[in-house]
PDB file of C-alpha atoms and ligand atoms in Angstrom:
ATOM      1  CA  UNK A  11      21.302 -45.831  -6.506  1.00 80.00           C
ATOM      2  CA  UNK A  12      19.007 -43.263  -8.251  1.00 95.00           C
ATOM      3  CA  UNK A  13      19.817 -39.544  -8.006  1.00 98.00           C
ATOM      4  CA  UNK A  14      17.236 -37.159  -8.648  1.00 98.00           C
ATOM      5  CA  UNK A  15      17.134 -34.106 -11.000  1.00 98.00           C
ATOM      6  CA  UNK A  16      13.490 -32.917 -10.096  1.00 98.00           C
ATOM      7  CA  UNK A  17      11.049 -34.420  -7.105  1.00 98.00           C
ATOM      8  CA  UNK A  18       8.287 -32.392  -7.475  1.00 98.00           C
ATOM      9  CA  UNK A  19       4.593 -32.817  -9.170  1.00 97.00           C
ATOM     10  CA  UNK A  20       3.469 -31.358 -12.162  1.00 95.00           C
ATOM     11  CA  UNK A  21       2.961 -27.826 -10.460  1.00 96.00           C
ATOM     12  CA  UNK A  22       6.215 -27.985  -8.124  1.00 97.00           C
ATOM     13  CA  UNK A  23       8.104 -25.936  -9.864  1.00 95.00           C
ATOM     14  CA  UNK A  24      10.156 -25.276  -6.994  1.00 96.00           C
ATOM     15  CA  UNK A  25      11.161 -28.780  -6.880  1.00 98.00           C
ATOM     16  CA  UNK A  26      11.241 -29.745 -10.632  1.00 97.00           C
ATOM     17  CA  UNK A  27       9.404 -32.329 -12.850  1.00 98.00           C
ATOM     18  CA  UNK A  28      10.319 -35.534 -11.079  1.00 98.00           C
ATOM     19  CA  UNK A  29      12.932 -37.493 -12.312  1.00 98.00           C
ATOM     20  CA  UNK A  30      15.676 -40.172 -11.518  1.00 98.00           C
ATOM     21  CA  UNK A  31      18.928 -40.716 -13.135  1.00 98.00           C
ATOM     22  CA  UNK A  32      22.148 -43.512 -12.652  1.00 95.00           C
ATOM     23  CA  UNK A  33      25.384 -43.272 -14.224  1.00 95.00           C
ATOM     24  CA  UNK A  34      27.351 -46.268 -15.193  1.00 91.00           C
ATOM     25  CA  UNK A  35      30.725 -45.317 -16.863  1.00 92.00           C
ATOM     26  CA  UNK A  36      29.983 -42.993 -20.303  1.00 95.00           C
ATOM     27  CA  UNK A  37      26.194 -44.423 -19.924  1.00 95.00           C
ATOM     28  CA  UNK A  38      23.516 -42.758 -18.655  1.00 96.00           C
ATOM     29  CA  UNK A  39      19.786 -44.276 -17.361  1.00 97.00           C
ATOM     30  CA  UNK A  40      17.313 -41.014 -17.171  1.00 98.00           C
ATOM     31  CA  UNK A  41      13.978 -41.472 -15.560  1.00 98.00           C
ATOM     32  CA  UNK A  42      11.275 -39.375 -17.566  1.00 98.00           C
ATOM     33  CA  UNK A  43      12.622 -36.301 -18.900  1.00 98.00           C
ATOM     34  CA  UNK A  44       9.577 -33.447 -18.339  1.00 98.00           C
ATOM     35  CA  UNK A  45       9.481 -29.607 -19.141  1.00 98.00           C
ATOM     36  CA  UNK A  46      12.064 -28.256 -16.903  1.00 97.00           C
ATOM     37  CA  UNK A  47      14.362 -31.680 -16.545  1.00 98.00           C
ATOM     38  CA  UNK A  48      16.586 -30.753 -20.215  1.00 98.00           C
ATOM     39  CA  UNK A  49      17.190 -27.116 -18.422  1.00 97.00           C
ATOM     40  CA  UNK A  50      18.421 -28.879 -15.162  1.00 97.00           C
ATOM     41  CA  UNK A  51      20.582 -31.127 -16.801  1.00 98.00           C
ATOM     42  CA  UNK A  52      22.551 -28.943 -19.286  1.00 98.00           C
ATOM     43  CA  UNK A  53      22.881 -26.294 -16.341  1.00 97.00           C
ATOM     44  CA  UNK A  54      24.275 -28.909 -13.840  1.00 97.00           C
ATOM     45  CA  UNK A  55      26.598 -30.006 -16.967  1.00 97.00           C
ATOM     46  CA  UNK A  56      24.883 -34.214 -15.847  1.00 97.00           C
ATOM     47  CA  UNK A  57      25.940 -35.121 -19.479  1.00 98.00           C
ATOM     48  CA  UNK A  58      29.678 -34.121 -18.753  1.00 97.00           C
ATOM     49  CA  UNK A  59      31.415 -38.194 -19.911  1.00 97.00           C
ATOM     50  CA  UNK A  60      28.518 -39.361 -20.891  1.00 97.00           C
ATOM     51  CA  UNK A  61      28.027 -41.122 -24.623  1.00 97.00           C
ATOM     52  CA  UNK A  62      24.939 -42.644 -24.743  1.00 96.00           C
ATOM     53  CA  UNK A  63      21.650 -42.033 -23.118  1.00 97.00           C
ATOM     54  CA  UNK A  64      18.993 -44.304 -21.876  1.00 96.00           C
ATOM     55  CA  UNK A  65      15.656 -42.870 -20.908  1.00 97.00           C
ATOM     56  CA  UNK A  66      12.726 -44.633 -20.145  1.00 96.00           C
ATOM     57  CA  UNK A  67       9.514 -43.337 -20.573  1.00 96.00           C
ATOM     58  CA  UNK A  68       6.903 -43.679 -18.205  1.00 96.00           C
ATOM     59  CA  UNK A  69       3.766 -41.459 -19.956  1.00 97.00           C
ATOM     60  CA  UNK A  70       3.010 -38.934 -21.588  1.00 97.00           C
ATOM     61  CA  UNK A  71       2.322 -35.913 -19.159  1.00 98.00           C
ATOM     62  CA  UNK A  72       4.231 -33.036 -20.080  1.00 98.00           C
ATOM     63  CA  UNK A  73       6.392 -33.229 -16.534  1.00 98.00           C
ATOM     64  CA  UNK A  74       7.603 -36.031 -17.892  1.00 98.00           C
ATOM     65  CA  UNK A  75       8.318 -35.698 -21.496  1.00 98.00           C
ATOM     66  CA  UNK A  76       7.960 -32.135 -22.003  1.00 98.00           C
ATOM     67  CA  UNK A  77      11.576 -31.846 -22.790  1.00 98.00           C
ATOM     68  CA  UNK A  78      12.722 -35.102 -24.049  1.00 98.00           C
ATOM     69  CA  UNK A  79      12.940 -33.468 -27.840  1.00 97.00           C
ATOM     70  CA  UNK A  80      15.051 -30.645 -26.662  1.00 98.00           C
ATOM     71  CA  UNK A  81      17.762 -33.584 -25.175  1.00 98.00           C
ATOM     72  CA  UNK A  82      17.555 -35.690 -27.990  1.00 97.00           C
ATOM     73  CA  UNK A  83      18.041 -32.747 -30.697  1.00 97.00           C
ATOM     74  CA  UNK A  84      20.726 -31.263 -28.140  1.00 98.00           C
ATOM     75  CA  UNK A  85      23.121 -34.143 -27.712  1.00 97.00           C
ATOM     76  CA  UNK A  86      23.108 -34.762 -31.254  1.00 97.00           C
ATOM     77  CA  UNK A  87      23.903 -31.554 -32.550  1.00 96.00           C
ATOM     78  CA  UNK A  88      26.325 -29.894 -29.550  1.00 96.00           C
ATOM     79  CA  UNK A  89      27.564 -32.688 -27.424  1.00 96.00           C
ATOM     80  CA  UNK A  90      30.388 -34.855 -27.963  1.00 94.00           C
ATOM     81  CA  UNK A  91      30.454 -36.357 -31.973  1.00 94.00           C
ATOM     82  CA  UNK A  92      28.376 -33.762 -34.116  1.00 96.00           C
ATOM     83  CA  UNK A  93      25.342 -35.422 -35.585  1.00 94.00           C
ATOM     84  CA  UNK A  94      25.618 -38.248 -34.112  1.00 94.00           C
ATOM     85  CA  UNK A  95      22.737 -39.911 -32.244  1.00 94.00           C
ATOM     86  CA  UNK A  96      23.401 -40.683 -28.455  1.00 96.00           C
ATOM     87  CA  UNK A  97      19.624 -41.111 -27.042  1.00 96.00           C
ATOM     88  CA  UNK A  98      17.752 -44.367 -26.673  1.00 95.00           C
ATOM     89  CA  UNK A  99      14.263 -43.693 -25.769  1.00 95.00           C
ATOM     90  CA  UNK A 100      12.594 -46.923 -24.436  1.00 94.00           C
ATOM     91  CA  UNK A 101       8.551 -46.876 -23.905  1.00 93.00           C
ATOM     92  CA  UNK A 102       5.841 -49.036 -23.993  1.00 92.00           C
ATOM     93  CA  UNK A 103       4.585 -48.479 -27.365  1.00 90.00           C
ATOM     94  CA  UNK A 104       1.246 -47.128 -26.207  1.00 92.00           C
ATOM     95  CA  UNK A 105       2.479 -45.000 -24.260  1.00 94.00           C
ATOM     96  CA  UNK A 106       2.281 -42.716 -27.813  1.00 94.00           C
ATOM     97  CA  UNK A 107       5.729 -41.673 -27.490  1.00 95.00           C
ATOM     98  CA  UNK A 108       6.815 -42.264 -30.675  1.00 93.00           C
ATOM     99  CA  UNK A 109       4.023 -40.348 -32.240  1.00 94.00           C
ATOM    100  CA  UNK A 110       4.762 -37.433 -29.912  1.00 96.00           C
ATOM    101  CA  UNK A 111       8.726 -37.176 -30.978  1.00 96.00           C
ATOM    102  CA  UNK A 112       7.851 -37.100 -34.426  1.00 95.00           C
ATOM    103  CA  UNK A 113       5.396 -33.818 -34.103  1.00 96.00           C
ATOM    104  CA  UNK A 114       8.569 -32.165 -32.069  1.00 96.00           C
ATOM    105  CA  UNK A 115      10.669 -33.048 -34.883  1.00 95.00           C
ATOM    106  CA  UNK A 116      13.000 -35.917 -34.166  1.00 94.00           C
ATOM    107  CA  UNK A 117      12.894 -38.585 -37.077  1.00 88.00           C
ATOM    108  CA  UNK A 118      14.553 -41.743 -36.898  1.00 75.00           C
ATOM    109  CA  UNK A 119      18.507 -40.717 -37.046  1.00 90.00           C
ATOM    110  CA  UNK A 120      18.588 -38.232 -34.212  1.00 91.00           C
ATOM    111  CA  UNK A 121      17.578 -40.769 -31.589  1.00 88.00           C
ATOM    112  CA  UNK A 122      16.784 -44.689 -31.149  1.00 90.00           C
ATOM    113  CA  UNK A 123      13.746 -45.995 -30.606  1.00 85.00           C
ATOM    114  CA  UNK A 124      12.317 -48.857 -28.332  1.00 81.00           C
ATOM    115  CA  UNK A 125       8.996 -49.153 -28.688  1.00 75.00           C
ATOM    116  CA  UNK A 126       8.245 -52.186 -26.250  1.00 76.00           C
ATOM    117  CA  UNK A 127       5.180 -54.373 -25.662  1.00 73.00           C
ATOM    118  CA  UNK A 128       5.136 -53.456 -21.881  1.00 70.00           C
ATOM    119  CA  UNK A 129       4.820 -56.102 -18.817  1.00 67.00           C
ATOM    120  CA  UNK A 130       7.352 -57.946 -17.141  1.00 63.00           C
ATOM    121  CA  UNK A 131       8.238 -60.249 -20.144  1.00 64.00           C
ATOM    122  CA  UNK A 132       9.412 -57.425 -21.821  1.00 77.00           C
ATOM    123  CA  UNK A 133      13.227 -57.076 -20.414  1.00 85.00           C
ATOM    124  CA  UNK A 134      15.443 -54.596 -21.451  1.00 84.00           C
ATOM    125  CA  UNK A 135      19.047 -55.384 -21.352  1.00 87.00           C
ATOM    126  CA  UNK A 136      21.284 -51.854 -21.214  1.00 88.00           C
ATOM    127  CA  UNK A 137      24.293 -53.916 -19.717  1.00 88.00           C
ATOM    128  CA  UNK A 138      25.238 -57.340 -18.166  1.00 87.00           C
ATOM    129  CA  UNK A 139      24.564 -55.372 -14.654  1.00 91.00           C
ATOM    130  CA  UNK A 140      21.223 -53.633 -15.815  1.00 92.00           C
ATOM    131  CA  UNK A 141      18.107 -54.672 -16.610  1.00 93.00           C
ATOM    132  CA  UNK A 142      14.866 -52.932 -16.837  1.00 93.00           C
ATOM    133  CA  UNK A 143      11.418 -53.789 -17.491  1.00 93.00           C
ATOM    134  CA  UNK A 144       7.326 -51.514 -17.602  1.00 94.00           C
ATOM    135  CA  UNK A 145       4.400 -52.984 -16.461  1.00 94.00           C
ATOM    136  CA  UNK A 146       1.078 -50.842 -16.538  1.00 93.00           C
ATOM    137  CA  UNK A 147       0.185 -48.419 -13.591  1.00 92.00           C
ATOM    138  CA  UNK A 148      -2.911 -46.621 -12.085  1.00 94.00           C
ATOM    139  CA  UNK A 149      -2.754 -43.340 -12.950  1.00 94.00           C
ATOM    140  CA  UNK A 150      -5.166 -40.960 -15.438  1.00 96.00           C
ATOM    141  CA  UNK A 151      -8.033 -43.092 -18.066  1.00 96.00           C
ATOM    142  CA  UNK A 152      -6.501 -41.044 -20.392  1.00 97.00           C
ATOM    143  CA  UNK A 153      -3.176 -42.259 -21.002  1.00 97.00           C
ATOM    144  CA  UNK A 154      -1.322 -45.240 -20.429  1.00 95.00           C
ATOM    145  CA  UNK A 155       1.390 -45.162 -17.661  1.00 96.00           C
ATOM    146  CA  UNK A 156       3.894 -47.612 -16.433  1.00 95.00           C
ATOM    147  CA  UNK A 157       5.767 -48.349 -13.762  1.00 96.00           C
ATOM    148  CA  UNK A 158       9.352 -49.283 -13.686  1.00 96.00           C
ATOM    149  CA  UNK A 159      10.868 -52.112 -12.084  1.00 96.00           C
ATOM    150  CA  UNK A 160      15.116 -52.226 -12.336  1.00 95.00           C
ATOM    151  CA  UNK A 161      17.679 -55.005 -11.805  1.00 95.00           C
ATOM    152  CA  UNK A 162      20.969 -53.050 -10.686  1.00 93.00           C
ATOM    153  CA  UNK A 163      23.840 -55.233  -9.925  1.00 91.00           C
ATOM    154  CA  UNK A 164      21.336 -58.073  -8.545  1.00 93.00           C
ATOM    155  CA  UNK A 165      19.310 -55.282  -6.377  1.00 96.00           C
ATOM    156  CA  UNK A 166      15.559 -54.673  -7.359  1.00 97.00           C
ATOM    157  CA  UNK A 167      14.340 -51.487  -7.566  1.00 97.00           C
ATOM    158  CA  UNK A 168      10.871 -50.269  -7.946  1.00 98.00           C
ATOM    159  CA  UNK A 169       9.476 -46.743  -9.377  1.00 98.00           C
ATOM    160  CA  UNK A 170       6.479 -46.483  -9.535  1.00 98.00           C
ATOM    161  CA  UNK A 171       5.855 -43.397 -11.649  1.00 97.00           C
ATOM    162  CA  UNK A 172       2.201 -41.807 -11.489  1.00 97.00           C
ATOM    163  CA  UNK A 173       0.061 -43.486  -9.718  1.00 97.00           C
ATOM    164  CA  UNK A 174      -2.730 -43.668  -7.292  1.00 96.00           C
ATOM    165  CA  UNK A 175      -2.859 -47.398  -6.564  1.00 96.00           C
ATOM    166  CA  UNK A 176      -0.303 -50.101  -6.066  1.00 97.00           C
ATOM    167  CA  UNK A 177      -0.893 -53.438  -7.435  1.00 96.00           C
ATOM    168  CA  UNK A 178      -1.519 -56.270  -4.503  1.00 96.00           C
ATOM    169  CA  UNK A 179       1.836 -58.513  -6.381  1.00 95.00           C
ATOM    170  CA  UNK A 180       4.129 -55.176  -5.779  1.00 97.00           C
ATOM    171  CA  UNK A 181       2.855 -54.530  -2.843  1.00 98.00           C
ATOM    172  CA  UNK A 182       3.182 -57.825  -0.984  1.00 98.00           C
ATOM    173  CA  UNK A 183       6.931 -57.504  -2.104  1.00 98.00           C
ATOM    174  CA  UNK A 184       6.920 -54.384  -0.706  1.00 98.00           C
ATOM    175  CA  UNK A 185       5.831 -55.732   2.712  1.00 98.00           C
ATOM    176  CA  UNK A 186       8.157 -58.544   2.756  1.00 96.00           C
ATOM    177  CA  UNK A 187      11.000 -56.515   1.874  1.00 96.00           C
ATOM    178  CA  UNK A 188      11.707 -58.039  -1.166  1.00 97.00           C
ATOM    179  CA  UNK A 189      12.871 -54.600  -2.887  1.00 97.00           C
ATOM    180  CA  UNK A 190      15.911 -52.881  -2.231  1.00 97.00           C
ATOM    181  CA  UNK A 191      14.887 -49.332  -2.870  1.00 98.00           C
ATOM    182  CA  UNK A 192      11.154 -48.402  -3.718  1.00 98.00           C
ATOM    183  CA  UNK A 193      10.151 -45.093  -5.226  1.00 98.00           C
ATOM    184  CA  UNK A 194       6.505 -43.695  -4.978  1.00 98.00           C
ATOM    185  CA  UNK A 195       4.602 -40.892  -6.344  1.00 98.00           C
ATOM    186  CA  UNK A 196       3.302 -39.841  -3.024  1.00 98.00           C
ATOM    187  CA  UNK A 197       1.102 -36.633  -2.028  1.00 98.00           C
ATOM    188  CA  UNK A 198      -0.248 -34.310   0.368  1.00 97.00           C
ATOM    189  CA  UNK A 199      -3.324 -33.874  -1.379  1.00 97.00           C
ATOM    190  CA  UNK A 200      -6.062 -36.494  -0.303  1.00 96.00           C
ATOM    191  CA  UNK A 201      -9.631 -36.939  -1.539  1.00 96.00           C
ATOM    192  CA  UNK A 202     -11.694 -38.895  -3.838  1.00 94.00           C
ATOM    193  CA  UNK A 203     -10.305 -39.594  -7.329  1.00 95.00           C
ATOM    194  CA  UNK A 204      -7.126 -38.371  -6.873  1.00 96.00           C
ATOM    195  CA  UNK A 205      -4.793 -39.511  -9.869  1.00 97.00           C
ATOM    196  CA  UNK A 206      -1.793 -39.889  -7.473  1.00 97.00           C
ATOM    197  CA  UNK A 207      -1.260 -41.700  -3.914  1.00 98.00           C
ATOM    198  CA  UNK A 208      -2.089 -39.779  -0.662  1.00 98.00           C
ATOM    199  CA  UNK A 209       0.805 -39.942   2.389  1.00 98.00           C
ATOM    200  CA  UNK A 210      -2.139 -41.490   4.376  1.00 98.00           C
ATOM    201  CA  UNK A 211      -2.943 -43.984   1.825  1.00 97.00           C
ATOM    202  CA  UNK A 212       0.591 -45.017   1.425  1.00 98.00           C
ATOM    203  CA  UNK A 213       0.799 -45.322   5.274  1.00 98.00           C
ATOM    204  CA  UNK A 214      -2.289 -47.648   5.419  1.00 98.00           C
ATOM    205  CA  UNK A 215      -0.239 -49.947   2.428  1.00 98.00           C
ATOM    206  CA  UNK A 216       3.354 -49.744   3.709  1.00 98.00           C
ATOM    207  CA  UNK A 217       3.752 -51.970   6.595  1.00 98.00           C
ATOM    208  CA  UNK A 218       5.892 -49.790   9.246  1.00 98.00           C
ATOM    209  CA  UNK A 219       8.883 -52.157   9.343  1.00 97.00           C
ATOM    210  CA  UNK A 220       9.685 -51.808   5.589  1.00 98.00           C
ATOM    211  CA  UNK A 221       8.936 -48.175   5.062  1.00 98.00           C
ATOM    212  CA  UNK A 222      13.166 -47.543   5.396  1.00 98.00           C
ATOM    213  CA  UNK A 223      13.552 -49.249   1.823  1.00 98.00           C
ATOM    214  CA  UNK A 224      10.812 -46.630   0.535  1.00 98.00           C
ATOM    215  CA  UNK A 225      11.225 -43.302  -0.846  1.00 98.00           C
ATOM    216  CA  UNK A 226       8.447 -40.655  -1.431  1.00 98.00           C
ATOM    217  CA  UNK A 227       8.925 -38.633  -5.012  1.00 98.00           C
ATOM    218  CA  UNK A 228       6.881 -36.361  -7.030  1.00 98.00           C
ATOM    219  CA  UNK A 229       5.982 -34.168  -4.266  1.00 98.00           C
ATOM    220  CA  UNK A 230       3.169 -31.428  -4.225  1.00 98.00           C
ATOM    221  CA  UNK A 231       3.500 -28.152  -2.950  1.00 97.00           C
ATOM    222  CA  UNK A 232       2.023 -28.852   0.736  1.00 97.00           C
ATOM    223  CA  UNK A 233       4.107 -32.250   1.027  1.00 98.00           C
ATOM    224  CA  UNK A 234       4.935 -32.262   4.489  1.00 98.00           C
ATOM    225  CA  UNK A 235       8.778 -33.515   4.660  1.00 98.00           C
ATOM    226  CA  UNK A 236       8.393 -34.244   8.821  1.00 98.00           C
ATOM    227  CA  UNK A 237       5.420 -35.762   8.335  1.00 98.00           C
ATOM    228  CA  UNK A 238       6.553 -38.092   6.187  1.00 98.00           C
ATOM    229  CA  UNK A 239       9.903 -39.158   7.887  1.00 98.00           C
ATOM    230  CA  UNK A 240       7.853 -39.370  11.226  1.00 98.00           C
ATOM    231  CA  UNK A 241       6.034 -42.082   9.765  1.00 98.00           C
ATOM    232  CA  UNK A 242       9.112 -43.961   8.927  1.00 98.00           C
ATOM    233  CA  UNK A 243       9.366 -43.315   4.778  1.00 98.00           C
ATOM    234  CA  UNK A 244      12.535 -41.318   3.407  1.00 98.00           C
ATOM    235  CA  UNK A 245      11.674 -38.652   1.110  1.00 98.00           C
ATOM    236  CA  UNK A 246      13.978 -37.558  -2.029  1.00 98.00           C
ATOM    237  CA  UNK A 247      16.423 -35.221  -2.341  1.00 98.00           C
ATOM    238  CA  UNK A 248      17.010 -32.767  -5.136  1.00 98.00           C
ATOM    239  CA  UNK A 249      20.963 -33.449  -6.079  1.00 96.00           C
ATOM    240  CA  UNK A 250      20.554 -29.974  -7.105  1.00 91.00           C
ATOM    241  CA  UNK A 251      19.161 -26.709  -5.771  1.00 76.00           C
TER     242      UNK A 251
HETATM  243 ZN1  LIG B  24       1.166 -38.050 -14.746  1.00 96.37          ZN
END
């Protein structure tokens, strides 16, 4: 179901700040929206039909918000209706997003804000088929990060964002095959205090009979493609080069 603009980690530039998107008639669901992801997306004309945007928010690293003002103050100024707000930004609210959109200069009128309590009480309804919810992640002390977990026409999807831990509940849904499609932040690099999750520790969690439902994203530079099919996961895609 999700596409991907960017599957690469903070310093991938080759890849591109990681994010997901799904279009659903003139509606759009964006996945994080870091430095490079607002270039991608006007170049690859994704916003061609599309009237309203719905990004989530996942934390506050800049490869993943880094260019979330430049889309908001874009589509309201120079696509479709002139001044005319067409960005929903839901996050947590301590995520600090808010805050952060403010300092880059968009008030209230050039975009909506959810600010949301977080945690799997918290649904958000976009549409009758979608339905998305945050619940807090392992990732840096210093900011709070979520994960994301998405209803799509009855199929559950999880995304894990950053992270370098899954929670025992996700993962024992994981390894009963409970999810349709599961996204995770998954890396070459492996030692001790790592802020995101090693291919080896992800193949110690991931029980080899369910690996086909998950996909590895936000790749670092040595990520190891074969490696990572061999042991049964998919990896993602760029949609574009
Ligand atoms: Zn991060």
């Amino acid at each position: 179901m999700l596409k991907f603009i960017g599957s690469g980690s903070a310093f991938n530039t080759k890849l591109g700040n990681n994010s997901a998107y799904y279009k659903s008639g003139n509606q759009m669901l964006l996945i994080d929206c870091g430095s490079n992801v607002f270039q991608r997306i006007k170049e690859n004309n994704l916003l061609e039909g599309i009237e309203h945007i719905h990004v989530l928010i996942t934390h506050t690293h800049a490869d993943h918000i880094g260019s979330l003002a430049d889309l908001i103050l874009y589509t309201y100024y120079s696509h479709g209706e002139f001044a005319k707000s067409k960005v929903t930004v839901h996050s947590p609210f301590d995520t600090g997003v808010s805050e952060i959109l403010k300092l880059n200069g968009c008030i209230k009128g050039y975009h909506h804000d959810e600010n949301l309590v977080g945690g799997s009480s918290d649904i958000i309804i976009i549409n009758e088929s979608l339905t998305i919810s945050f619940d807090r992640n392992s990732h840096v002390e210093e900011l709070n990060t979520y994960n994301v977990f998405i209803l799509s026409n009855k199929n559950p999807i999880w995304y894990s964002s950053d992270c370098n831990k899954i929670s025992n509940n996700v993962l024992r849904v994981i390894n009963y095959g409970g999810y349709k499609q599961v996204y995770i932040d998954t890396c070459k690099a492996d030692y001790e205090g790592n802020v995101h999750l090693s291919l080896r520790k992800l193949s110690e969690l991931i029980k080899p009979e369910f690996r086909d439902k998950v996909w590895c994203m936000h790749l670092d530079e040595g990520f190891n493609r074969e490696e990572a099919e061999e042991l049964g996961f998919n990896v993602v895609i760029n949609e574009f080069n």
